mmCIF file of N, CA and C and ligand atoms in Angstrom:
data_model
loop_
_atom_site.group_PDB
_atom_site.id
_atom_site.type_symbol
_atom_site.label_atom_id
_atom_site.label_comp_id
_atom_site.label_asym_id
_atom_site.label_seq_id
_atom_site.Cartn_x
_atom_site.Cartn_y
_atom_site.Cartn_z
ATOM 1 N N MET A 204 25.829 -43.191 35.965
ATOM 2 C CA MET A 204 25.999 -44.275 34.972
ATOM 3 C C MET A 204 25.059 -43.957 33.754
ATOM 4 N N ILE A 205 25.629 -44.275 32.587
ATOM 5 C CA ILE A 205 24.877 -44.160 31.309
ATOM 6 C C ILE A 205 24.776 -45.540 30.762
ATOM 7 N N LYS A 206 23.587 -45.814 30.213
ATOM 8 C CA LYS A 206 23.316 -47.202 29.599
ATOM 9 C C LYS A 206 23.289 -47.002 28.063
ATOM 10 N N ASP A 207 24.089 -47.753 27.429
ATOM 11 C CA ASP A 207 24.299 -47.665 25.929
ATOM 12 C C ASP A 207 23.023 -47.845 25.161
ATOM 13 N N ASP A 208 22.194 -48.764 25.649
ATOM 14 C CA ASP A 208 20.993 -49.139 24.866
ATOM 15 C C ASP A 208 19.704 -48.402 25.351
ATOM 16 N N CYS A 209 19.891 -47.350 26.142
ATOM 17 C CA CYS A 209 18.882 -46.607 26.783
ATOM 18 C C CYS A 209 18.418 -45.349 25.962
ATOM 19 N N ILE A 210 17.194 -45.301 25.533
ATOM 20 C CA ILE A 210 16.820 -44.078 24.735
ATOM 21 C C ILE A 210 16.833 -42.783 25.462
ATOM 22 N N PHE A 211 16.569 -42.846 26.798
ATOM 23 C CA PHE A 211 16.592 -41.536 27.508
ATOM 24 C C PHE A 211 18.091 -41.194 27.889
ATOM 25 N N CYS A 212 18.986 -42.142 27.972
ATOM 26 C CA CYS A 212 20.395 -41.820 28.096
ATOM 27 C C CYS A 212 20.847 -41.176 26.864
ATOM 28 N N LYS A 213 20.463 -41.629 25.717
ATOM 29 C CA LYS A 213 20.742 -41.068 24.413
ATOM 30 C C LYS A 213 20.201 -39.627 24.304
ATOM 31 N N ILE A 214 18.989 -39.479 24.760
ATOM 32 C CA ILE A 214 18.336 -38.063 24.758
ATOM 33 C C ILE A 214 19.151 -37.172 25.636
ATOM 34 N N ALA A 215 19.494 -37.712 26.882
ATOM 35 C CA ALA A 215 20.219 -36.951 27.820
ATOM 36 C C ALA A 215 21.527 -36.424 27.261
ATOM 37 N N LYS A 216 22.180 -37.256 26.522
ATOM 38 C CA LYS A 216 23.520 -36.920 25.912
ATOM 39 C C LYS A 216 23.364 -36.066 24.701
ATOM 40 N N GLY A 217 22.188 -36.030 24.162
ATOM 41 C CA GLY A 217 21.920 -35.181 22.940
ATOM 42 C C GLY A 217 22.185 -36.073 21.638
ATOM 43 N N ASP A 218 22.358 -37.335 21.781
ATOM 44 C CA ASP A 218 22.569 -38.242 20.700
ATOM 45 C C ASP A 218 21.261 -38.506 19.883
ATOM 46 N N ILE A 219 20.077 -38.381 20.592
ATOM 47 C CA ILE A 219 18.800 -38.414 19.940
ATOM 48 C C ILE A 219 18.242 -37.060 20.242
ATOM 49 N N PRO A 220 17.644 -36.376 19.143
ATOM 50 C CA PRO A 220 17.118 -35.001 19.357
ATOM 51 C C PRO A 220 15.885 -34.998 20.134
ATOM 52 N N SER A 221 15.593 -33.984 20.890
ATOM 53 C CA SER A 221 14.388 -33.778 21.674
ATOM 54 C C SER A 221 14.071 -32.352 21.652
ATOM 55 N N ALA A 222 12.786 -32.080 21.868
ATOM 56 C CA ALA A 222 12.312 -30.693 22.099
ATOM 57 C C ALA A 222 12.536 -30.284 23.567
ATOM 58 N N THR A 223 13.679 -29.624 23.777
ATOM 59 C CA THR A 223 14.176 -29.405 25.110
ATOM 60 C C THR A 223 13.683 -28.139 25.757
ATOM 61 N N ILE A 224 13.079 -28.295 26.867
ATOM 62 C CA ILE A 224 12.640 -27.125 27.633
ATOM 63 C C ILE A 224 13.677 -26.622 28.536
ATOM 64 N N TYR A 225 14.408 -27.503 29.157
ATOM 65 C CA TYR A 225 15.460 -27.159 30.146
ATOM 66 C C TYR A 225 16.588 -28.248 30.228
ATOM 67 N N GLU A 226 17.775 -27.784 30.494
ATOM 68 C CA GLU A 226 18.919 -28.719 30.664
ATOM 69 C C GLU A 226 19.874 -28.150 31.668
ATOM 70 N N SER A 227 20.269 -29.015 32.557
ATOM 71 C CA SER A 227 21.327 -28.731 33.556
ATOM 72 C C SER A 227 22.334 -29.863 33.569
ATOM 73 N N ASN A 228 23.317 -29.816 34.420
ATOM 74 C CA ASN A 228 24.260 -30.951 34.532
ATOM 75 C C ASN A 228 23.551 -32.245 34.939
ATOM 76 N N GLU A 229 22.468 -32.150 35.675
ATOM 77 C CA GLU A 229 21.805 -33.255 36.218
ATOM 78 C C GLU A 229 20.523 -33.726 35.485
ATOM 79 N N LEU A 230 19.812 -32.700 34.989
ATOM 80 C CA LEU A 230 18.498 -32.891 34.405
ATOM 81 C C LEU A 230 18.290 -32.503 32.981
ATOM 82 N N LYS A 231 17.357 -33.089 32.384
ATOM 83 C CA LYS A 231 16.767 -32.590 31.094
ATOM 84 C C LYS A 231 15.286 -32.701 31.174
ATOM 85 N N CYS A 232 14.646 -31.629 30.639
ATOM 86 C CA CYS A 232 13.174 -31.612 30.596
ATOM 87 C C CYS A 232 12.789 -31.414 29.176
ATOM 88 N N ILE A 233 12.064 -32.401 28.606
ATOM 89 C CA ILE A 233 11.716 -32.423 27.236
ATOM 90 C C ILE A 233 10.181 -32.551 26.972
ATOM 91 N N LEU A 234 9.781 -32.216 25.815
ATOM 92 C CA LEU A 234 8.327 -32.399 25.541
ATOM 93 C C LEU A 234 8.219 -33.903 25.102
ATOM 94 N N ASP A 235 7.205 -34.594 25.567
ATOM 95 C CA ASP A 235 6.943 -35.973 25.228
ATOM 96 C C ASP A 235 6.573 -36.033 23.758
ATOM 97 N N VAL A 236 7.206 -36.982 23.034
ATOM 98 C CA VAL A 236 6.958 -37.117 21.669
ATOM 99 C C VAL A 236 5.592 -37.588 21.217
ATOM 100 N N ALA A 237 4.944 -38.341 22.212
ATOM 101 C CA ALA A 237 3.549 -38.864 21.925
ATOM 102 C C ALA A 237 2.759 -38.433 23.157
ATOM 103 N N PRO A 238 2.462 -37.131 23.264
ATOM 104 C CA PRO A 238 1.808 -36.589 24.460
ATOM 105 C C PRO A 238 0.353 -37.011 24.771
ATOM 106 N N ALA A 239 -0.015 -37.078 25.937
ATOM 107 C CA ALA A 239 -1.391 -37.272 26.370
ATOM 108 C C ALA A 239 -2.153 -35.963 26.079
ATOM 109 N N ASN A 240 -1.511 -34.853 26.126
ATOM 110 C CA ASN A 240 -2.181 -33.524 25.927
ATOM 111 C C ASN A 240 -1.058 -32.532 25.382
ATOM 112 N N LYS A 241 -1.414 -31.500 24.910
ATOM 113 C CA LYS A 241 -0.471 -30.463 24.422
ATOM 114 C C LYS A 241 0.308 -29.935 25.684
ATOM 115 N N GLY A 242 1.624 -29.963 25.589
ATOM 116 C CA GLY A 242 2.480 -29.429 26.736
ATOM 117 C C GLY A 242 2.974 -30.533 27.644
ATOM 118 N N HIS A 243 2.613 -31.787 27.336
ATOM 119 C CA HIS A 243 3.052 -32.938 28.147
ATOM 120 C C HIS A 243 4.584 -32.993 28.093
ATOM 121 N N ALA A 244 5.191 -32.847 29.303
ATOM 122 C CA ALA A 244 6.680 -32.860 29.357
ATOM 123 C C ALA A 244 7.186 -34.002 30.261
ATOM 124 N N LEU A 245 8.496 -34.219 30.103
ATOM 125 C CA LEU A 245 9.175 -35.291 30.881
ATOM 126 C C LEU A 245 10.335 -34.688 31.570
ATOM 127 N N ILE A 246 10.514 -35.027 32.789
ATOM 128 C CA ILE A 246 11.734 -34.599 33.472
ATOM 129 C C ILE A 246 12.675 -35.836 33.673
ATOM 130 N N ILE A 247 13.801 -35.761 33.191
ATOM 131 C CA ILE A 247 14.707 -36.972 33.111
ATOM 132 C C ILE A 247 16.044 -36.594 33.778
ATOM 133 N N PRO A 248 16.356 -37.386 34.823
ATOM 134 C CA PRO A 248 17.732 -37.199 35.334
ATOM 135 C C PRO A 248 18.713 -37.743 34.226
ATOM 136 N N LYS A 249 19.870 -37.026 34.024
ATOM 137 C CA LYS A 249 20.816 -37.502 33.015
ATOM 138 C C LYS A 249 21.482 -38.830 33.411
ATOM 139 N N GLU A 250 21.636 -39.059 34.694
ATOM 140 C CA GLU A 250 22.215 -40.302 35.111
ATOM 141 C C GLU A 250 21.072 -41.431 34.894
ATOM 142 N N HIS A 251 21.516 -42.649 34.586
ATOM 143 C CA HIS A 251 20.601 -43.709 34.382
ATOM 144 C C HIS A 251 20.217 -44.391 35.733
ATOM 145 N N PHE A 252 18.908 -44.256 36.081
ATOM 146 C CA PHE A 252 18.265 -45.060 37.166
ATOM 147 C C PHE A 252 17.098 -45.783 36.467
ATOM 148 N N ASP A 253 16.936 -47.008 36.672
ATOM 149 C CA ASP A 253 15.849 -47.755 35.967
ATOM 150 C C ASP A 253 14.516 -47.158 36.400
ATOM 151 N N ASN A 254 14.393 -46.932 37.740
ATOM 152 C CA ASN A 254 13.147 -46.510 38.288
ATOM 153 C C ASN A 254 13.249 -45.994 39.671
ATOM 154 N N ILE A 255 12.210 -45.695 40.382
ATOM 155 C CA ILE A 255 12.333 -45.064 41.779
ATOM 156 C C ILE A 255 12.961 -45.895 42.755
ATOM 157 N N PHE A 256 13.013 -47.228 42.537
ATOM 158 C CA PHE A 256 13.559 -48.139 43.493
ATOM 159 C C PHE A 256 15.116 -48.007 43.452
ATOM 160 N N GLU A 257 15.620 -47.400 42.316
ATOM 161 C CA GLU A 257 17.119 -47.195 42.230
ATOM 162 C C GLU A 257 17.496 -45.747 42.535
ATOM 163 N N LEU A 258 16.486 -44.852 42.428
ATOM 164 C CA LEU A 258 16.843 -43.441 42.479
ATOM 165 C C LEU A 258 17.208 -42.999 43.892
ATOM 166 N N ASP A 259 18.259 -42.120 43.956
ATOM 167 C CA ASP A 259 18.586 -41.550 45.259
ATOM 168 C C ASP A 259 17.731 -40.343 45.589
ATOM 169 N N ALA A 260 17.591 -40.025 46.866
ATOM 170 C CA ALA A 260 16.705 -38.906 47.279
ATOM 171 C C ALA A 260 17.210 -37.534 46.851
ATOM 172 N N GLU A 261 18.471 -37.435 46.668
ATOM 173 C CA GLU A 261 18.993 -36.094 46.287
ATOM 174 C C GLU A 261 18.601 -35.798 44.747
ATOM 175 N N THR A 262 18.792 -36.873 43.962
ATOM 176 C CA THR A 262 18.309 -36.613 42.520
ATOM 177 C C THR A 262 16.815 -36.451 42.458
ATOM 178 N N ALA A 263 16.036 -37.198 43.241
ATOM 179 C CA ALA A 263 14.551 -37.075 43.273
ATOM 180 C C ALA A 263 14.206 -35.718 43.698
ATOM 181 N N ALA A 264 14.891 -35.041 44.634
ATOM 182 C CA ALA A 264 14.593 -33.786 45.087
ATOM 183 C C ALA A 264 14.836 -32.750 43.934
ATOM 184 N N LYS A 265 15.899 -32.927 43.198
ATOM 185 C CA LYS A 265 16.151 -32.045 42.019
ATOM 186 C C LYS A 265 15.012 -32.259 40.976
ATOM 187 N N VAL A 266 14.588 -33.487 40.729
ATOM 188 C CA VAL A 266 13.503 -33.627 39.746
ATOM 189 C C VAL A 266 12.303 -32.944 40.248
ATOM 190 N N PHE A 267 11.880 -33.204 41.431
ATOM 191 C CA PHE A 267 10.616 -32.554 41.895
ATOM 192 C C PHE A 267 10.682 -31.025 42.049
ATOM 193 N N SER A 268 11.850 -30.619 42.510
ATOM 194 C CA SER A 268 12.063 -29.133 42.623
ATOM 195 C C SER A 268 11.858 -28.475 41.186
ATOM 196 N N PHE A 269 12.481 -29.094 40.168
ATOM 197 C CA PHE A 269 12.268 -28.589 38.906
ATOM 198 C C PHE A 269 10.834 -28.755 38.395
ATOM 199 N N ALA A 270 10.179 -29.724 38.820
ATOM 200 C CA ALA A 270 8.745 -29.948 38.422
ATOM 201 C C ALA A 270 7.893 -28.698 38.872
ATOM 202 N N THR A 271 8.222 -28.084 40.000
ATOM 203 C CA THR A 271 7.432 -26.978 40.495
ATOM 204 C C THR A 271 7.665 -25.830 39.539
ATOM 205 N N ILE A 272 8.837 -25.688 39.021
ATOM 206 C CA ILE A 272 9.095 -24.608 38.043
ATOM 207 C C ILE A 272 8.435 -24.812 36.678
ATOM 208 N N ALA A 273 8.662 -26.078 36.149
ATOM 209 C CA ALA A 273 8.143 -26.479 34.863
ATOM 210 C C ALA A 273 6.630 -26.373 34.889
ATOM 211 N N ALA A 274 6.009 -26.905 35.899
ATOM 212 C CA ALA A 274 4.542 -26.857 35.962
ATOM 213 C C ALA A 274 3.966 -25.479 35.833
ATOM 214 N N LYS A 275 4.621 -24.551 36.428
ATOM 215 C CA LYS A 275 4.108 -23.164 36.380
ATOM 216 C C LYS A 275 4.307 -22.556 34.969
ATOM 217 N N ALA A 276 5.407 -22.833 34.378
ATOM 218 C CA ALA A 276 5.737 -22.364 32.988
ATOM 219 C C ALA A 276 4.732 -23.073 31.947
ATOM 220 N N ILE A 277 4.489 -24.206 32.079
ATOM 221 C CA ILE A 277 3.694 -24.970 31.199
ATOM 222 C C ILE A 277 2.233 -24.556 31.423
ATOM 223 N N LYS A 278 1.854 -24.279 32.582
ATOM 224 C CA LYS A 278 0.406 -23.758 32.884
ATOM 225 C C LYS A 278 0.317 -22.434 32.196
ATOM 226 N N GLU A 279 1.341 -21.577 32.390
ATOM 227 C CA GLU A 279 1.314 -20.171 31.778
ATOM 228 C C GLU A 279 1.100 -20.268 30.298
ATOM 229 N N GLU A 280 1.948 -21.192 29.683
ATOM 230 C CA GLU A 280 2.018 -21.177 28.261
ATOM 231 C C GLU A 280 0.814 -21.843 27.638
ATOM 232 N N THR A 281 0.343 -22.907 28.238
ATOM 233 C CA THR A 281 -0.775 -23.705 27.667
ATOM 234 C C THR A 281 -2.148 -23.270 28.110
ATOM 235 N N ASN A 282 -2.210 -22.576 29.275
ATOM 236 C CA ASN A 282 -3.548 -22.169 29.825
ATOM 237 C C ASN A 282 -4.350 -23.393 30.199
ATOM 238 N N CYS A 283 -3.604 -24.415 30.698
ATOM 239 C CA CYS A 283 -4.317 -25.661 31.088
ATOM 240 C C CYS A 283 -5.094 -25.292 32.369
ATOM 241 N N ASP A 284 -6.120 -26.189 32.588
ATOM 242 C CA ASP A 284 -7.008 -25.981 33.751
ATOM 243 C C ASP A 284 -6.448 -26.693 35.028
ATOM 244 N N GLY A 285 -5.685 -27.721 34.754
ATOM 245 C CA GLY A 285 -5.059 -28.411 35.871
ATOM 246 C C GLY A 285 -3.871 -29.211 35.343
ATOM 247 N N LEU A 286 -3.232 -30.072 36.170
ATOM 248 C CA LEU A 286 -2.077 -30.721 35.700
ATOM 249 C C LEU A 286 -1.824 -31.920 36.609
ATOM 250 N N ASN A 287 -1.422 -33.050 35.955
ATOM 251 C CA ASN A 287 -1.069 -34.214 36.731
ATOM 252 C C ASN A 287 0.469 -34.422 36.642
ATOM 253 N N ILE A 288 0.997 -34.861 37.765
ATOM 254 C CA ILE A 288 2.410 -35.354 37.851
ATOM 255 C C ILE A 288 2.205 -36.990 37.840
ATOM 256 N N VAL A 289 2.819 -37.644 36.917
ATOM 257 C CA VAL A 289 2.689 -39.090 36.826
ATOM 258 C C VAL A 289 4.016 -39.623 36.733
ATOM 259 N N GLN A 290 4.289 -40.762 37.404
ATOM 260 C CA GLN A 290 5.619 -41.368 37.376
ATOM 261 C C GLN A 290 5.464 -42.846 37.557
ATOM 262 N N ASN A 291 5.730 -43.588 36.449
ATOM 263 C CA ASN A 291 5.465 -44.933 36.396
ATOM 264 C C ASN A 291 6.732 -45.829 36.740
ATOM 265 N N ASN A 292 6.576 -46.876 37.532
ATOM 266 C CA ASN A 292 7.782 -47.767 37.868
ATOM 267 C C ASN A 292 7.392 -49.163 37.649
ATOM 268 N N GLY A 293 8.013 -49.779 36.661
ATOM 269 C CA GLY A 293 7.677 -51.193 36.396
ATOM 270 C C GLY A 293 6.667 -51.283 35.287
ATOM 271 N N GLU A 294 6.754 -52.435 34.561
ATOM 272 C CA GLU A 294 5.853 -52.646 33.443
ATOM 273 C C GLU A 294 4.384 -52.689 33.844
ATOM 274 N N VAL A 295 4.138 -53.312 35.003
ATOM 275 C CA VAL A 295 2.683 -53.376 35.470
ATOM 276 C C VAL A 295 2.151 -52.121 35.779
ATOM 277 N N ALA A 296 3.099 -51.125 36.105
ATOM 278 C CA ALA A 296 2.543 -49.772 36.467
ATOM 279 C C ALA A 296 2.589 -48.899 35.238
ATOM 280 N N GLY A 297 2.823 -49.380 34.098
ATOM 281 C CA GLY A 297 2.810 -48.634 32.870
ATOM 282 C C GLY A 297 4.109 -48.059 32.356
ATOM 283 N N GLN A 298 5.180 -48.403 33.024
ATOM 284 C CA GLN A 298 6.542 -47.904 32.549
ATOM 285 C C GLN A 298 6.944 -48.625 31.300
ATOM 286 N N THR A 299 7.252 -47.818 30.249
ATOM 287 C CA THR A 299 7.605 -48.334 28.973
ATOM 288 C C THR A 299 9.156 -48.024 28.700
ATOM 289 N N VAL A 300 9.658 -46.934 29.298
ATOM 290 C CA VAL A 300 11.063 -46.583 29.098
ATOM 291 C C VAL A 300 11.615 -46.741 30.504
ATOM 292 N N ASN A 301 12.664 -47.726 30.582
ATOM 293 C CA ASN A 301 13.258 -48.069 31.884
ATOM 294 C C ASN A 301 14.356 -47.142 32.218
ATOM 295 N N HIS A 302 14.141 -45.919 32.241
ATOM 296 C CA HIS A 302 15.074 -44.869 32.671
ATOM 297 C C HIS A 302 14.082 -43.924 33.463
ATOM 298 N N PHE A 303 14.321 -43.772 34.757
ATOM 299 C CA PHE A 303 13.451 -42.953 35.582
ATOM 300 C C PHE A 303 13.024 -41.578 34.936
ATOM 301 N N HIS A 304 11.863 -41.301 34.937
ATOM 302 C CA HIS A 304 11.319 -40.008 34.420
ATOM 303 C C HIS A 304 10.037 -39.605 35.065
ATOM 304 N N MET A 305 9.710 -38.339 35.108
ATOM 305 C CA MET A 305 8.510 -37.803 35.642
ATOM 306 C C MET A 305 7.685 -37.163 34.526
ATOM 307 N N HIS A 306 6.422 -37.543 34.426
ATOM 308 C CA HIS A 306 5.582 -36.897 33.527
ATOM 309 C C HIS A 306 4.879 -35.694 34.094
ATOM 310 N N ILE A 307 4.891 -34.611 33.287
ATOM 311 C CA ILE A 307 4.045 -33.440 33.734
ATOM 312 C C ILE A 307 2.913 -33.299 32.635
ATOM 313 N N ILE A 308 1.707 -33.553 33.022
ATOM 314 C CA ILE A 308 0.650 -33.717 32.012
ATOM 315 C C ILE A 308 -0.415 -32.541 32.213
ATOM 316 N N PRO A 309 -0.432 -31.527 31.399
ATOM 317 C CA PRO A 309 -1.387 -30.519 31.535
ATOM 318 C C PRO A 309 -2.762 -31.032 31.269
ATOM 319 N N ARG A 310 -3.760 -30.668 31.997
ATOM 320 C CA ARG A 310 -5.121 -31.174 31.814
ATOM 321 C C ARG A 310 -6.064 -30.029 31.461
ATOM 322 N N TYR A 311 -7.031 -30.406 30.512
ATOM 323 C CA TYR A 311 -8.007 -29.380 29.980
ATOM 324 C C TYR A 311 -9.353 -29.961 30.243
ATOM 325 N N LYS A 312 -10.307 -29.160 30.493
ATOM 326 C CA LYS A 312 -11.649 -29.580 30.754
ATOM 327 C C LYS A 312 -12.133 -30.551 29.670
ATOM 328 N N ASP A 313 -12.629 -31.706 30.043
ATOM 329 C CA ASP A 313 -13.185 -32.752 29.115
ATOM 330 C C ASP A 313 -12.193 -33.261 28.084
ATOM 331 N N ASP A 314 -10.950 -33.289 28.560
ATOM 332 C CA ASP A 314 -9.892 -33.800 27.610
ATOM 333 C C ASP A 314 -9.882 -35.278 27.352
ATOM 334 N N GLY A 315 -10.613 -35.977 28.148
ATOM 335 C CA GLY A 315 -10.706 -37.432 28.034
ATOM 336 C C GLY A 315 -9.470 -38.312 28.426
ATOM 337 N N VAL A 316 -8.487 -37.603 28.970
ATOM 338 C CA VAL A 316 -7.301 -38.352 29.493
ATOM 339 C C VAL A 316 -7.692 -39.184 30.686
ATOM 340 N N LYS A 317 -7.284 -40.441 30.651
ATOM 341 C CA LYS A 317 -7.771 -41.317 31.760
ATOM 342 C C LYS A 317 -6.552 -41.769 32.637
ATOM 343 N N LEU A 318 -6.674 -41.387 33.941
ATOM 344 C CA LEU A 318 -5.585 -41.802 34.886
ATOM 345 C C LEU A 318 -6.166 -42.380 36.097
ATOM 346 N N GLY A 319 -7.470 -42.759 36.126
ATOM 347 C CA GLY A 319 -8.227 -43.128 37.356
ATOM 348 C C GLY A 319 -7.984 -44.618 37.810
ATOM 349 N N TRP A 320 -8.500 -44.950 38.984
ATOM 350 C CA TRP A 320 -8.585 -46.234 39.412
ATOM 351 C C TRP A 320 -9.786 -46.434 40.273
ATOM 352 N N LYS A 321 -10.211 -47.748 40.424
ATOM 353 C CA LYS A 321 -11.332 -48.082 41.189
ATOM 354 C C LYS A 321 -10.892 -48.065 42.661
ATOM 355 N N GLN A 322 -11.599 -47.457 43.515
ATOM 356 C CA GLN A 322 -11.073 -47.226 44.978
ATOM 357 C C GLN A 322 -11.544 -48.481 45.757
ATOM 358 N N LEU A 323 -10.605 -49.146 46.427
ATOM 359 C CA LEU A 323 -10.957 -50.310 47.265
ATOM 360 C C LEU A 323 -11.476 -49.862 48.609
ATOM 361 N N GLU A 324 -12.185 -50.740 49.242
ATOM 362 C CA GLU A 324 -12.616 -50.475 50.566
ATOM 363 C C GLU A 324 -11.591 -50.813 51.591
ATOM 364 N N THR A 325 -11.590 -50.085 52.737
ATOM 365 C CA THR A 325 -10.635 -50.314 53.744
ATOM 366 C C THR A 325 -11.267 -50.421 55.121
ATOM 367 N N ASN A 326 -10.574 -51.035 56.174
ATOM 368 C CA ASN A 326 -11.025 -50.837 57.429
ATOM 369 C C ASN A 326 -9.823 -50.320 58.360
ATOM 370 N N PRO A 327 -10.171 -49.505 59.384
ATOM 371 C CA PRO A 327 -9.030 -48.851 60.156
ATOM 372 C C PRO A 327 -8.061 -49.859 60.704
ATOM 373 N N ASP A 328 -8.487 -50.984 61.207
ATOM 374 C CA ASP A 328 -7.527 -51.927 61.840
ATOM 375 C C ASP A 328 -6.465 -52.391 60.827
ATOM 376 N N GLU A 329 -6.944 -52.795 59.679
ATOM 377 C CA GLU A 329 -6.014 -53.297 58.663
ATOM 378 C C GLU A 329 -5.223 -52.143 58.096
ATOM 379 N N GLN A 330 -5.685 -50.962 57.977
ATOM 380 C CA GLN A 330 -4.945 -49.816 57.545
ATOM 381 C C GLN A 330 -3.816 -49.513 58.574
ATOM 382 N N ASN A 331 -4.217 -49.492 59.893
ATOM 383 C CA ASN A 331 -3.202 -49.223 60.893
ATOM 384 C C ASN A 331 -2.087 -50.235 60.945
ATOM 385 N N GLU A 332 -2.474 -51.518 60.771
ATOM 386 C CA GLU A 332 -1.478 -52.557 60.791
ATOM 387 C C GLU A 332 -0.504 -52.463 59.613
ATOM 388 N N LEU A 333 -1.080 -52.171 58.416
ATOM 389 C CA LEU A 333 -0.293 -52.052 57.271
ATOM 390 C C LEU A 333 0.670 -50.878 57.338
ATOM 391 N N ALA A 334 0.169 -49.753 57.868
ATOM 392 C CA ALA A 334 0.912 -48.492 58.054
ATOM 393 C C ALA A 334 2.116 -48.782 58.948
ATOM 394 N N LYS A 335 1.840 -49.526 60.058
ATOM 395 C CA LYS A 335 2.891 -49.931 61.078
ATOM 396 C C LYS A 335 3.941 -50.800 60.415
ATOM 397 N N ALA A 336 3.489 -51.811 59.579
ATOM 398 C CA ALA A 336 4.403 -52.664 58.935
ATOM 399 C C ALA A 336 5.311 -51.908 57.990
ATOM 400 N N ILE A 337 4.704 -51.029 57.145
ATOM 401 C CA ILE A 337 5.515 -50.284 56.249
ATOM 402 C C ILE A 337 6.477 -49.367 57.037
ATOM 403 N N LYS A 338 6.028 -48.808 58.128
ATOM 404 C CA LYS A 338 6.836 -47.881 58.900
ATOM 405 C C LYS A 338 8.054 -48.631 59.428
ATOM 406 N N SER A 339 7.895 -49.864 59.787
ATOM 407 C CA SER A 339 9.088 -50.606 60.254
ATOM 408 C C SER A 339 10.187 -50.889 59.218
ATOM 409 N N ARG A 340 9.803 -50.638 57.949
ATOM 410 C CA ARG A 340 10.726 -50.878 56.906
ATOM 411 C C ARG A 340 11.354 -49.513 56.363
ATOM 412 N N LEU A 341 10.992 -48.420 56.879
ATOM 413 C CA LEU A 341 11.532 -47.231 56.473
ATOM 414 C C LEU A 341 13.044 -47.046 56.743
HETATM 415 P P1 AMP B 209 6.412 -44.347 30.525
HETATM 416 O O1 AMP B 209 5.351 -45.123 29.902
HETATM 417 O O2 AMP B 209 6.092 -43.675 31.882
HETATM 418 O O3 AMP B 209 7.720 -45.166 30.593
HETATM 419 O O4 AMP B 209 6.641 -43.065 29.644
HETATM 420 C C1 AMP B 209 7.528 -43.118 28.532
HETATM 421 C C2 AMP B 209 7.174 -41.847 27.739
HETATM 422 O O5 AMP B 209 8.345 -41.519 26.924
HETATM 423 C C3 AMP B 209 6.001 -41.967 26.829
HETATM 424 O O6 AMP B 209 5.033 -41.061 27.127
HETATM 425 C C4 AMP B 209 6.584 -41.793 25.396
HETATM 426 O O7 AMP B 209 5.755 -41.034 24.572
HETATM 427 C C5 AMP B 209 7.871 -41.004 25.713
HETATM 428 N N1 AMP B 209 8.876 -41.048 24.797
HETATM 429 C C6 AMP B 209 9.430 -42.235 24.229
HETATM 430 N N2 AMP B 209 10.410 -41.971 23.314
HETATM 431 C C7 AMP B 209 10.542 -40.614 23.349
HETATM 432 C C8 AMP B 209 11.371 -39.651 22.646
HETATM 433 N N3 AMP B 209 12.252 -40.048 21.750
HETATM 434 N N4 AMP B 209 11.227 -38.352 22.865
HETATM 435 C C9 AMP B 209 10.254 -37.966 23.804
HETATM 436 N N5 AMP B 209 9.504 -38.733 24.426
HETATM 437 C C10 AMP B 209 9.584 -40.085 24.288
HETATM 438 ZN ZN1 ZN B 210 19.105 -44.458 30.630
#
């Protein structure tokens, strides 16, 4: 499905220009127009899925499979010291474009990019109970 009012559907179709790294029938990989760092890329399935809750496992596999290839090429080209894969789902999680996409963000020493969180405390009983509850929903 393609959504008429979706910016990434338009990019996928080529109606909006993008700095394209790779394109197949299913995927497009482009440079982010407002990158966290030099070489920040996005992998976008051409089909419209709002987020991971709509995405099928087969398309997800293609996205991540290509991420392994893109990550190596970006590392080689940019000489980055590390790299984050980031994928936001929902406004509270930082998603601003509601068409599933995966960020590939090269990292450089002392680059100041912030992706961290405060770590909560846990206890084994609660963790095991939660793991079991989630397992029952798989
Ligand atoms: P997210 O916040 O995870 O939804 O990420 C959306 C990303 O899309 C942001 O990093 C934007 O900079 C990027 N973006 C928005 N419009 C464009 C565009 N026309 N071309 C390339 N990247 C874009
Ligand atoms: Zn779309």
